[in-house]
PDB file of C-alpha atoms and ligand atoms in Angstrom:
ATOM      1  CA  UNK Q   1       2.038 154.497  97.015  1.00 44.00           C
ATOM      2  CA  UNK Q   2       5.582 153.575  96.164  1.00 53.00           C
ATOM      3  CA  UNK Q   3       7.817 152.590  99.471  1.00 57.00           C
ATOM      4  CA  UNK Q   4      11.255 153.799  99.468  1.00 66.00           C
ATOM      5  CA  UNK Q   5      13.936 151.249 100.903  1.00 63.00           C
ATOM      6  CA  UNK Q   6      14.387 152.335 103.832  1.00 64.00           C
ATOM      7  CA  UNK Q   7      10.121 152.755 104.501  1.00 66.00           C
ATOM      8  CA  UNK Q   8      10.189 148.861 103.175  1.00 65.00           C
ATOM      9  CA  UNK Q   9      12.737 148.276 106.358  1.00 62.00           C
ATOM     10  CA  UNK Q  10      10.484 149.678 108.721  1.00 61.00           C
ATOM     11  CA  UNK Q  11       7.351 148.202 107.322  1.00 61.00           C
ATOM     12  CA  UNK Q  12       9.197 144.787 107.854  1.00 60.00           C
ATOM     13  CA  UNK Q  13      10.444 145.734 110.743  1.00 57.00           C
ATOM     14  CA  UNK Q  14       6.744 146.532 112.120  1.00 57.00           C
ATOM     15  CA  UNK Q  15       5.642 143.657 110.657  1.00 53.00           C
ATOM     16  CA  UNK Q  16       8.039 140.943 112.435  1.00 54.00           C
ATOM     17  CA  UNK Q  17       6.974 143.296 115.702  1.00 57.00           C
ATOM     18  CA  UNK Q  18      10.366 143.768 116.012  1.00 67.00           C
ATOM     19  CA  UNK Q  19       9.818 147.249 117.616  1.00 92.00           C
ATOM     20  CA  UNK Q  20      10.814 147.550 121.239  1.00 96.00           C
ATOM     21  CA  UNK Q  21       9.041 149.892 123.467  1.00 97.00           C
ATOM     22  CA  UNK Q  22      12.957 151.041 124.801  1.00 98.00           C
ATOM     23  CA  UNK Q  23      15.871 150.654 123.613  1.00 98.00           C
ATOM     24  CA  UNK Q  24      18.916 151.549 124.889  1.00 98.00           C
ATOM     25  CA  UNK Q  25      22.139 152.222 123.084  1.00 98.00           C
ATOM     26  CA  UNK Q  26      25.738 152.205 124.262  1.00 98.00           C
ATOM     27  CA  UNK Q  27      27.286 154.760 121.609  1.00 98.00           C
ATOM     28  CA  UNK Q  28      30.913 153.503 121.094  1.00 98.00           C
ATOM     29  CA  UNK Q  29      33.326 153.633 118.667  1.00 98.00           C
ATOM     30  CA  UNK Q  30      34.016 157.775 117.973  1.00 98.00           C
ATOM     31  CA  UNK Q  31      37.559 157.575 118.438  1.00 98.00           C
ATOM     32  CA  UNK Q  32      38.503 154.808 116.301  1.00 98.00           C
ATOM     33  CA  UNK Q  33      36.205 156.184 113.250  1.00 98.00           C
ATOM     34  CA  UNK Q  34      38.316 159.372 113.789  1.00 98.00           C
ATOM     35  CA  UNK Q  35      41.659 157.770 113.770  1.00 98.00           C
ATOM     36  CA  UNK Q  36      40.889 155.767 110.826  1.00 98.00           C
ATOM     37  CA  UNK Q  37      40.500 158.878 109.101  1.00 98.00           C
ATOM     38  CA  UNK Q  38      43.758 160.474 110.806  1.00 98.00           C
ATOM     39  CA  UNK Q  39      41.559 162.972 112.345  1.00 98.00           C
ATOM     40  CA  UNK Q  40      41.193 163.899 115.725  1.00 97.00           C
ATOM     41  CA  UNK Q  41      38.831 162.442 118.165  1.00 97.00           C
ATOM     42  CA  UNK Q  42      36.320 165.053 118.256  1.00 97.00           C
ATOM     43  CA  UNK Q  43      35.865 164.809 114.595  1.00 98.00           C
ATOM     44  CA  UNK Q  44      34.468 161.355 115.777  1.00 98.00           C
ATOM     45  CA  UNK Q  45      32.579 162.729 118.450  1.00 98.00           C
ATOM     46  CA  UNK Q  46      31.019 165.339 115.709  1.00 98.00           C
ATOM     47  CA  UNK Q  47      30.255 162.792 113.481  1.00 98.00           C
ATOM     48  CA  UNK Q  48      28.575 160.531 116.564  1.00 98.00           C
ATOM     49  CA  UNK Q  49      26.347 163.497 117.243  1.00 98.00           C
ATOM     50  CA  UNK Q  50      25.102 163.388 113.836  1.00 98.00           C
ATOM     51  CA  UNK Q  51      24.246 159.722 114.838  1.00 98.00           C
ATOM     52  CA  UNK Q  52      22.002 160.785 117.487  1.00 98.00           C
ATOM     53  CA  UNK Q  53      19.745 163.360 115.740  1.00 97.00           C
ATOM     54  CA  UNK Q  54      19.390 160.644 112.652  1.00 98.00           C
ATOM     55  CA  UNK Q  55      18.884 157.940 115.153  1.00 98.00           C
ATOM     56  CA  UNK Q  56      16.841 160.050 117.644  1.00 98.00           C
ATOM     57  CA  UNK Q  57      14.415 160.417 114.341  1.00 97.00           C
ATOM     58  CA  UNK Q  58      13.738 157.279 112.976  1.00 97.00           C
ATOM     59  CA  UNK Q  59      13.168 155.812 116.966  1.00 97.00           C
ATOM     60  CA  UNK Q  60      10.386 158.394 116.329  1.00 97.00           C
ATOM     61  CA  UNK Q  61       9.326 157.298 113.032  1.00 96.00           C
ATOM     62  CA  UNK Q  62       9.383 153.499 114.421  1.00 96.00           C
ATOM     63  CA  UNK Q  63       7.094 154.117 116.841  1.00 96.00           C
ATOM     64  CA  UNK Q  64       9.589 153.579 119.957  1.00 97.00           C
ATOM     65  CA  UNK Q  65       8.379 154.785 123.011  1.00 98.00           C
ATOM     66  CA  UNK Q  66      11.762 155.054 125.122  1.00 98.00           C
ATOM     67  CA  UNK Q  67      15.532 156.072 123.781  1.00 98.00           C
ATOM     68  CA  UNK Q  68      17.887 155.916 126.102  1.00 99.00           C
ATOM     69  CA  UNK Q  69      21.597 156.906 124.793  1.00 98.00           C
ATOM     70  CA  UNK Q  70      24.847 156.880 126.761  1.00 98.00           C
ATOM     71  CA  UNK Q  71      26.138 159.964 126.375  1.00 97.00           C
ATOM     72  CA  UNK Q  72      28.783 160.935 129.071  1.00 97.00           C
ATOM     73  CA  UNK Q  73      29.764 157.904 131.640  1.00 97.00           C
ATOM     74  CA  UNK Q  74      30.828 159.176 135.214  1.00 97.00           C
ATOM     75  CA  UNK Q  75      34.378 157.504 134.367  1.00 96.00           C
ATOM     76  CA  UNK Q  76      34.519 159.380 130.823  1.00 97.00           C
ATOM     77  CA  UNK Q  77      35.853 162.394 133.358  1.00 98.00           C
ATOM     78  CA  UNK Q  78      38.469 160.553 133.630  1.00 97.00           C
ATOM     79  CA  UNK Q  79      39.662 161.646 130.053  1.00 97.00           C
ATOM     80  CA  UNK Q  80      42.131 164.438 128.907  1.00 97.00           C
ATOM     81  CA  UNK Q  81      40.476 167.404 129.947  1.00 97.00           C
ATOM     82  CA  UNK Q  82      40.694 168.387 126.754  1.00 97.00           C
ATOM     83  CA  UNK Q  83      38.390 165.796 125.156  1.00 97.00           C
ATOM     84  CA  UNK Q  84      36.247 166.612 127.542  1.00 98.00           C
ATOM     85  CA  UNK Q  85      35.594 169.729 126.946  1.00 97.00           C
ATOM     86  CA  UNK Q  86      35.346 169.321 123.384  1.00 97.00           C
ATOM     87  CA  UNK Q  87      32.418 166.215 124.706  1.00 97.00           C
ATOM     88  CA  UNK Q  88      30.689 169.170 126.611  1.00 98.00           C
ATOM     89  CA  UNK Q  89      30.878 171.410 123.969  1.00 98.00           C
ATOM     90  CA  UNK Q  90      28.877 168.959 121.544  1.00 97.00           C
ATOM     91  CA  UNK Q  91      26.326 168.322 124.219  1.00 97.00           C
ATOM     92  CA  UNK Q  92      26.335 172.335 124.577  1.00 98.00           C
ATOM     93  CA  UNK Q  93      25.984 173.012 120.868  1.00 97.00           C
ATOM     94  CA  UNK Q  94      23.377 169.746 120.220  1.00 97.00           C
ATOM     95  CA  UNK Q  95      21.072 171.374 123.129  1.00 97.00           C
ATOM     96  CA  UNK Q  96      21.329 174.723 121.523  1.00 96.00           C
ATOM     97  CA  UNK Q  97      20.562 173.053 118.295  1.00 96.00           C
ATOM     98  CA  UNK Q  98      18.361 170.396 118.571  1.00 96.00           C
ATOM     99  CA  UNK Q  99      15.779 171.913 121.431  1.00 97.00           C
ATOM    100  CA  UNK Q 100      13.296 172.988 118.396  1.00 97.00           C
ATOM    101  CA  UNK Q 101      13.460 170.522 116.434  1.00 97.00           C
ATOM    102  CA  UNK Q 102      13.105 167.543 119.391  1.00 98.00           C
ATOM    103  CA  UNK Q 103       9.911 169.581 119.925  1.00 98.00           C
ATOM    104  CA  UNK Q 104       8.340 169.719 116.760  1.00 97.00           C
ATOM    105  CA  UNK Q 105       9.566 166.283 116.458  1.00 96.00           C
ATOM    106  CA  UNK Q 106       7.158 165.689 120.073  1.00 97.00           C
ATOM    107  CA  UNK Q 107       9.692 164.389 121.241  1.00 98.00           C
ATOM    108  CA  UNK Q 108      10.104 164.582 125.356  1.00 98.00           C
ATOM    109  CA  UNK Q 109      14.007 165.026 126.682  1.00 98.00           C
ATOM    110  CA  UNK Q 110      15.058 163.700 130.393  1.00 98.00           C
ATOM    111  CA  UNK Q 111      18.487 163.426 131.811  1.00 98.00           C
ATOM    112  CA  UNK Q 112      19.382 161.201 133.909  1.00 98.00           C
ATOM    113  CA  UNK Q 113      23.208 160.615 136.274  1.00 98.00           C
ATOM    114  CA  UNK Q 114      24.636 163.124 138.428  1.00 97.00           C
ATOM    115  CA  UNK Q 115      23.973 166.095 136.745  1.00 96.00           C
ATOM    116  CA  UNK Q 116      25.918 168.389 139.968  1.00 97.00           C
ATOM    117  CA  UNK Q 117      28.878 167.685 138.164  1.00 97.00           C
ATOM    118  CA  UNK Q 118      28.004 169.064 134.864  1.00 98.00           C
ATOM    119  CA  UNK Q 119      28.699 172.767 133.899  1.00 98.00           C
ATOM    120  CA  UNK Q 120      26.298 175.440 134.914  1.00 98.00           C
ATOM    121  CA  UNK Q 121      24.851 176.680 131.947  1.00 98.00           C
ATOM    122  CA  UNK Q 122      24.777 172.992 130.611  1.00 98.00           C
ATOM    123  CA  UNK Q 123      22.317 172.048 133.560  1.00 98.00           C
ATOM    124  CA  UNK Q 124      20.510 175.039 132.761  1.00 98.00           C
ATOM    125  CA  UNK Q 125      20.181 174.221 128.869  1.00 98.00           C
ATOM    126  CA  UNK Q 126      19.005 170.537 130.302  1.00 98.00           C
ATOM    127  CA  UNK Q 127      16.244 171.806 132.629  1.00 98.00           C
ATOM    128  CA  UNK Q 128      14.505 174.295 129.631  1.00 98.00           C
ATOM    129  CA  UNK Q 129      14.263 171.592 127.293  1.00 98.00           C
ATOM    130  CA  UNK Q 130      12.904 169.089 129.437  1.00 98.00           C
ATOM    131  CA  UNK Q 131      10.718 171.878 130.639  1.00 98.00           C
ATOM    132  CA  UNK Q 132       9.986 172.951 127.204  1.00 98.00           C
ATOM    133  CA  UNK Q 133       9.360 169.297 126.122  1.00 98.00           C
ATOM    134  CA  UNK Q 134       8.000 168.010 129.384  1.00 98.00           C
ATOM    135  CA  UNK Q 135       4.254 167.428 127.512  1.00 98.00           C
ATOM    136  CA  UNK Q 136       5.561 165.258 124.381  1.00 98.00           C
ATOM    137  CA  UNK Q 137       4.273 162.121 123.882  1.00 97.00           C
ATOM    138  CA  UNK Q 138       5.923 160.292 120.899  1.00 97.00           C
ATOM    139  CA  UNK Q 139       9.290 159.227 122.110  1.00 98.00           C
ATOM    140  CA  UNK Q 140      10.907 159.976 125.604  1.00 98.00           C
ATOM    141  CA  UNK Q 141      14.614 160.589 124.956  1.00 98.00           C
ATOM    142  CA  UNK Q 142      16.706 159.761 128.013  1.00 98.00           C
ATOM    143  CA  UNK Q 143      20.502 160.770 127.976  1.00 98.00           C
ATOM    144  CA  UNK Q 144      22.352 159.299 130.780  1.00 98.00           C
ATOM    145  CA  UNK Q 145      25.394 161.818 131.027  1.00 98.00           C
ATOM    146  CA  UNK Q 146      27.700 161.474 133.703  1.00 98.00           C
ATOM    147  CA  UNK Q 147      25.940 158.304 134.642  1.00 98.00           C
ATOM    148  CA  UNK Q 148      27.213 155.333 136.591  1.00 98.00           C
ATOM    149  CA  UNK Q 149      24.749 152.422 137.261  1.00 98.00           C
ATOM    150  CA  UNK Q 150      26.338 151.359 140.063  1.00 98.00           C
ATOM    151  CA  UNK Q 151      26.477 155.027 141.479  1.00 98.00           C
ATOM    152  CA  UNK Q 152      22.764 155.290 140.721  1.00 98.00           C
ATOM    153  CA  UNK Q 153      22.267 152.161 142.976  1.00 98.00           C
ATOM    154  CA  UNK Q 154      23.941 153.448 145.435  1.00 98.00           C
ATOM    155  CA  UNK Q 155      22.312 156.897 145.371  1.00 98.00           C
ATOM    156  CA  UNK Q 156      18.399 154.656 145.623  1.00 98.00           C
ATOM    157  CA  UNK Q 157      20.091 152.768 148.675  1.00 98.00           C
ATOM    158  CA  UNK Q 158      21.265 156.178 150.225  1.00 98.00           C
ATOM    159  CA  UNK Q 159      17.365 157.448 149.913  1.00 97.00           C
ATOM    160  CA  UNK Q 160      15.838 153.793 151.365  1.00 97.00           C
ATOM    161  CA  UNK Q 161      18.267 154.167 154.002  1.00 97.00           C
ATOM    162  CA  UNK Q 162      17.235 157.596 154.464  1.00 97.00           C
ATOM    163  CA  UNK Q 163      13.330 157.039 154.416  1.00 96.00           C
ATOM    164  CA  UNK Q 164      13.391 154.224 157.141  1.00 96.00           C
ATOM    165  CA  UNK Q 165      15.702 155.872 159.593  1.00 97.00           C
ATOM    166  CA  UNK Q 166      12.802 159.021 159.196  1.00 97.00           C
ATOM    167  CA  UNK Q 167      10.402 156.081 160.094  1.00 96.00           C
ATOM    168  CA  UNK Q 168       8.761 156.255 156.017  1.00 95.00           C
ATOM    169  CA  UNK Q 169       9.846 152.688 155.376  1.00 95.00           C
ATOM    170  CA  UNK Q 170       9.935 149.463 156.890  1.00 95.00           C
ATOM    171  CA  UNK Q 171      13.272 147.396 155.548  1.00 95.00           C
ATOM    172  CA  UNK Q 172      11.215 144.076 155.879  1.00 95.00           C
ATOM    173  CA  UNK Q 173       8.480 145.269 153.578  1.00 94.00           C
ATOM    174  CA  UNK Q 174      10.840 147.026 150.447  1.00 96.00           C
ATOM    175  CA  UNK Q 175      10.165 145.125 147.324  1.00 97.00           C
ATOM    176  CA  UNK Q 176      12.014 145.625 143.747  1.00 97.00           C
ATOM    177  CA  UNK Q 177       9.605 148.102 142.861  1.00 97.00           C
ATOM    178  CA  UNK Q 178      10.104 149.982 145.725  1.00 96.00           C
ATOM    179  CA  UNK Q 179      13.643 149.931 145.095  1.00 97.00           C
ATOM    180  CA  UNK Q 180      13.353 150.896 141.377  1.00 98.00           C
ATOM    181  CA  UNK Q 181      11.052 153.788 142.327  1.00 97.00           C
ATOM    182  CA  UNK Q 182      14.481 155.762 143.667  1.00 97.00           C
ATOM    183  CA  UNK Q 183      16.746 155.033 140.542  1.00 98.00           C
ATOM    184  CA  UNK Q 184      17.043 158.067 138.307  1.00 98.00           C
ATOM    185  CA  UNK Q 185      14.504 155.723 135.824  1.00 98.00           C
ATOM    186  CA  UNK Q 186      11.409 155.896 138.115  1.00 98.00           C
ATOM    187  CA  UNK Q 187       8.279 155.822 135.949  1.00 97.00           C
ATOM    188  CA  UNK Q 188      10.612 154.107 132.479  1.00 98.00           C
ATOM    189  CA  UNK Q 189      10.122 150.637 131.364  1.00 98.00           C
ATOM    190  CA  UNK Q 190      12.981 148.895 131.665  1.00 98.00           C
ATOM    191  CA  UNK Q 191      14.949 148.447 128.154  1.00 98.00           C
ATOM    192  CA  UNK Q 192      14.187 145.809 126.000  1.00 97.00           C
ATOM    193  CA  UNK Q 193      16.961 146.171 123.295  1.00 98.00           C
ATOM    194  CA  UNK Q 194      20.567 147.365 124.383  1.00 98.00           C
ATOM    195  CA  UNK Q 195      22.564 147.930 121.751  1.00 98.00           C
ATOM    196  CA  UNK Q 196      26.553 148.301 121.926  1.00 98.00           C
ATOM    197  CA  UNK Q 197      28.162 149.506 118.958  1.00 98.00           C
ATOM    198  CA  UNK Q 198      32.163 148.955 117.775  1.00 98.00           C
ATOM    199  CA  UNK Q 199      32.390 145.412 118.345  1.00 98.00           C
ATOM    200  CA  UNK Q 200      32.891 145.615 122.747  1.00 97.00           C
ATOM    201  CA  UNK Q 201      30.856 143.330 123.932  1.00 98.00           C
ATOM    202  CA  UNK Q 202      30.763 145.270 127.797  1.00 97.00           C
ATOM    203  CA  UNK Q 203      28.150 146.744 130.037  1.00 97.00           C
ATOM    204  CA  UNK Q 204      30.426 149.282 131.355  1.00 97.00           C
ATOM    205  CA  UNK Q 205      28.589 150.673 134.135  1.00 98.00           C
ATOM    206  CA  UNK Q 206      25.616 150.941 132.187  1.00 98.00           C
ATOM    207  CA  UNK Q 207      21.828 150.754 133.880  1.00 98.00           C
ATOM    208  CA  UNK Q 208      22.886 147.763 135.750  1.00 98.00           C
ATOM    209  CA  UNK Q 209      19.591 147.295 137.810  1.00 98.00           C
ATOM    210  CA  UNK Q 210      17.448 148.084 134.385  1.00 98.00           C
ATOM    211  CA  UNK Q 211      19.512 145.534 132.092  1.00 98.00           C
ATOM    212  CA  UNK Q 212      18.234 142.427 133.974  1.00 97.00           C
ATOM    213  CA  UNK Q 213      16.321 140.878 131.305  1.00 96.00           C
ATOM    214  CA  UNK Q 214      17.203 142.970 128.546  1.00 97.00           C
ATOM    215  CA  UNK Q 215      18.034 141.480 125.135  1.00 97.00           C
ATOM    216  CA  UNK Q 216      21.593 142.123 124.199  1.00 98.00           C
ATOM    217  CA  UNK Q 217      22.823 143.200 120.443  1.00 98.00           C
ATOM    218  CA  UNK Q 218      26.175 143.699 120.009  1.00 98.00           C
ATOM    219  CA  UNK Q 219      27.066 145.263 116.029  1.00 98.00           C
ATOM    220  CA  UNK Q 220      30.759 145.852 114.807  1.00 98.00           C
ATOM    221  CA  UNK Q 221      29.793 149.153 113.038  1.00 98.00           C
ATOM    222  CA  UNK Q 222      31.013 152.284 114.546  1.00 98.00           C
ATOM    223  CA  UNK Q 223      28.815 154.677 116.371  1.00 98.00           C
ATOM    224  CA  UNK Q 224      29.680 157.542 113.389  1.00 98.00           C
ATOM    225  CA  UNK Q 225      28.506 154.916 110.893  1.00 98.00           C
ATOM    226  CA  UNK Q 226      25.767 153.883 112.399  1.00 98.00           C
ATOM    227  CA  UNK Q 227      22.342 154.495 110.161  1.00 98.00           C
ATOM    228  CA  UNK Q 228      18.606 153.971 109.918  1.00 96.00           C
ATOM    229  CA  UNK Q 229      19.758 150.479 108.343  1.00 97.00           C
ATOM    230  CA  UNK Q 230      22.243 149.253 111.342  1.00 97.00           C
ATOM    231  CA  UNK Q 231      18.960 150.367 113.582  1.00 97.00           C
ATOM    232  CA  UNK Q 232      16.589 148.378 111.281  1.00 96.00           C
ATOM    233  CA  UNK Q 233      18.906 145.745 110.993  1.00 96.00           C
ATOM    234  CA  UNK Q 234      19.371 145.709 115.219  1.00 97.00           C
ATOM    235  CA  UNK Q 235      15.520 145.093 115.722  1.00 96.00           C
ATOM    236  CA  UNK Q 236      15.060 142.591 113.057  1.00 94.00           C
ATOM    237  CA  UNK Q 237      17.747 141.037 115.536  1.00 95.00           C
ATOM    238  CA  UNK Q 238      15.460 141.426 118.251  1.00 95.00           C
ATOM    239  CA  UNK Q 239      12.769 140.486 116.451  1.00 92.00           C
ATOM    240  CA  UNK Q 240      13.808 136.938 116.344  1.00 90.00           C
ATOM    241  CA  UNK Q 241      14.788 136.430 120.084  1.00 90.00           C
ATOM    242  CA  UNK Q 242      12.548 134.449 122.297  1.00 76.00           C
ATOM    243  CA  UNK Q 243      12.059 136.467 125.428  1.00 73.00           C
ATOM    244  CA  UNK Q 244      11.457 133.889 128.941  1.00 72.00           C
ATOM    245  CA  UNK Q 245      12.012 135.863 131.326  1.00 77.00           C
ATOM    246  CA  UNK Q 246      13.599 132.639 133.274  1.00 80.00           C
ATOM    247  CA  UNK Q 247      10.673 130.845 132.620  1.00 81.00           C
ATOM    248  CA  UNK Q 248      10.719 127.547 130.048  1.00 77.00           C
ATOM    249  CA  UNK Q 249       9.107 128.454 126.096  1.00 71.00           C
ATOM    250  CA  UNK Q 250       5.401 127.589 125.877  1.00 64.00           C
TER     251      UNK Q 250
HETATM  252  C1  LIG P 301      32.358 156.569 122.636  1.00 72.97           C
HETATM  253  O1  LIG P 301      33.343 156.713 121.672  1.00 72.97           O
HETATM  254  C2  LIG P 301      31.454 157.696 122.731  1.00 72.97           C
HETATM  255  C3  LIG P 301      31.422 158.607 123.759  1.00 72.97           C
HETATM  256  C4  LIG P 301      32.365 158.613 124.885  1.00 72.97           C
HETATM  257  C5  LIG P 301      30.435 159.658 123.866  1.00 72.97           C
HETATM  258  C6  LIG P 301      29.271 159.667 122.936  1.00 72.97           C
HETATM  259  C7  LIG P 301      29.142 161.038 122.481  1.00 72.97           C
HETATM  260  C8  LIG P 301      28.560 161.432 121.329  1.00 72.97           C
HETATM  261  C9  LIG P 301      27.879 160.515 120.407  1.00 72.97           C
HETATM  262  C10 LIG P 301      28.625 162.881 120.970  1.00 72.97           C
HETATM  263  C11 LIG P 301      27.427 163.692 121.226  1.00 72.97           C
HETATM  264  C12 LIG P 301      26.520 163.211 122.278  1.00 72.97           C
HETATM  265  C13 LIG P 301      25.360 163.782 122.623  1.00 72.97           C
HETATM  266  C14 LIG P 301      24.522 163.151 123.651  1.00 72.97           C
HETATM  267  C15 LIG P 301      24.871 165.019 122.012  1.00 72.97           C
HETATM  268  P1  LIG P 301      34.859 156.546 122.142  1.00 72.97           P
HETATM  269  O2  LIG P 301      35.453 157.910 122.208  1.00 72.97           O
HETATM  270  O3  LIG P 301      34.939 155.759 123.406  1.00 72.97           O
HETATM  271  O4  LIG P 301      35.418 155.738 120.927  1.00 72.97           O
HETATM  272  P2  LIG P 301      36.678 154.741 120.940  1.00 72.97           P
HETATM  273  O5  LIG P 301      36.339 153.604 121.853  1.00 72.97           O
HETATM  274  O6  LIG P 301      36.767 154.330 119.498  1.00 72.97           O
HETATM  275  O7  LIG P 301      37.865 155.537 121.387  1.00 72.97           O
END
C-alpha cells in the first residue's frame, strides 16, 4: 500500500505520539486573509469556515478525542452589527450544512458560552445536532460561541455560591474538581495543545481555568490558510515538548 503525503504526515505524526487527546484552537486571522485579497471580511470568514470542516476531519482521521474551536467570543458582539450577522449567518448555514455529515463522520457536537444571547433558531439548530449527535464517539467537537472564560468562571462561582447558601456545599471542603465540575467543560479533559493562528500570541478570554498546563503553539499562517499540513506540522510541535506539570524532568 502506497501512502500519500499527507497519510505519511499522520503516520509520523502517530508515530512521534504527537497526537493530543484535545486540542484547542484559537481561529484568527479571517480579516486580514480577506483584506489581502481586497475582499471583504466575510469572504475571510467563508473561507475560515472551510477551515473548520477540513480541520474538523482530519482531528477525526488523527484519532483526536476533543476539538475545541473558538468560534464567536462574548466581546466579538462588540463588532459592526453587520459582521455579525454575516458571523451568524455562517454558523447558521455550517449547522444547516454540516449536521449530516458531522454524523456520518461520528462525530459528537457540544456548545459551550452563553448561548441566551444567540438567535432563536440558531439555539434551536445547536440543540438538534447535539441531540442528533449526542451518541458519537470518535471526536467530541466543542464550539465555544459567545464564550468568555472569565464569564464562565464567574457563572461556576455564581452556582458554588448558590449550592452552599441551599446548604449542598460546604466552602471549606470545595476542591478544583469541584470547581471545574460547574464550568461549561464538565466531563472534557482539559486541552493539551492550544493553537493560535495569525501570528497573536494572546489568550483573549479563552478557557482560562482549562489552559493551566496546556502547551502553547503559536503559527503565523492565517486561519483561511490553515491545512491538514499547518495541523500536522502543529503536533509534530507538540510532539517534541516535555510536559512537567511543575514538577522537575525524570
Ligand atoms: C477571527 O478572525 C475569527 C473569528 C472572529 C471567528 C471565527 C469564525 C469562523 C472560522 C467562521 C465560521 C465558524 C464556525 C464555527 C462555523 P478575525 O476576523 O479576528 O481576523 P483579523 O484578526 O485578521 O481581523
Amino acid at each position: 500500500m502506497t501512502l500519500d503525503r499527507s497519510e505519511q504526515a499522520i503516520a509520523r505524526a502517530a508515530a512521534d505520539r504527537a497526537v493530543p487527546r484535545h486540542v484547542a484552537i484559537i481561529m484568527d486571522g479571517n480579516g486580514r486573509w480577506a483584506k489581502a485579497r481586497h475582499l471583504p471580511r466575510a469572504a475571510g470568514h467563508r473561507k475560515g469556515m472551510e477551515t473548520v470542516r477540513e480541520v474538523v476531519r482530519v482531528a477525526g482521521e488523527l484519532g483526536i478525542s476533543y476539538l475545541t474551536l473558538f468560534g464567536f467570543s462574548s466581546e466579538n458582539w462588540k463588532r459592526p452589527e453587520t459582521e455579525v450577522k454575516d458571523l451568524m449567518g455562517l454558523l447558521r448555514l455550517y449547522l444547516k450544512r454540516e449536521a449530516l455529515d458531522l454524523h456520518r463522520q461520528g462525530v459528537r457536537l457540544l456548545v459551550i458560552g452563553d448561548r441566551a444571547r444567540l438567535a432563536a433558531d440558531i439555539q434551536e439548530s445547536l440543540a438538534e445536532v447535539e441531540t442528533l449527535t449526542a451518541a458519537n464517539t470518535s471526536l467530541t467537537l466543542i464550539i465555544a460561541l459567545s464564550y468568555g472564560g472569565r464569564a464562565e468562571i464567574v457563572h461556576a462561582a455564581q452556582r458554588i455560591a448558590e449550592d452552599a447558601r441551599d446548604g449542598a456545599l460546604d466552602p471549606a471542603s470545595l476542591t478544583e474538581d469541584a470547581f471545574a465540575a460547574r464550568l461549561f467543560t464538565d466531563g472534557i479533559p482539559d486541552p493539551d495543545l492550544l493553537i493560535r493562528t495569525s501570528g497573536e500570541q494572546r489568550i483573549s478570554n479563552f478557557l482560562l481555568w482549562q489552559l493551566a498546563y496546556t502547551e502553547f503553539v503559536f503559527v503565523d499562517t492565517l486561519w483561511p490558510d490553515f491545512d491538514r499540513e499547518s495541523l500536522l506540522s502543529a503536533l509534530g510541535e507538540y510532539g517534541r515538548r516535555e510536559r512537567r506539570y511543575g514538577a522537575v524532568s525524570a
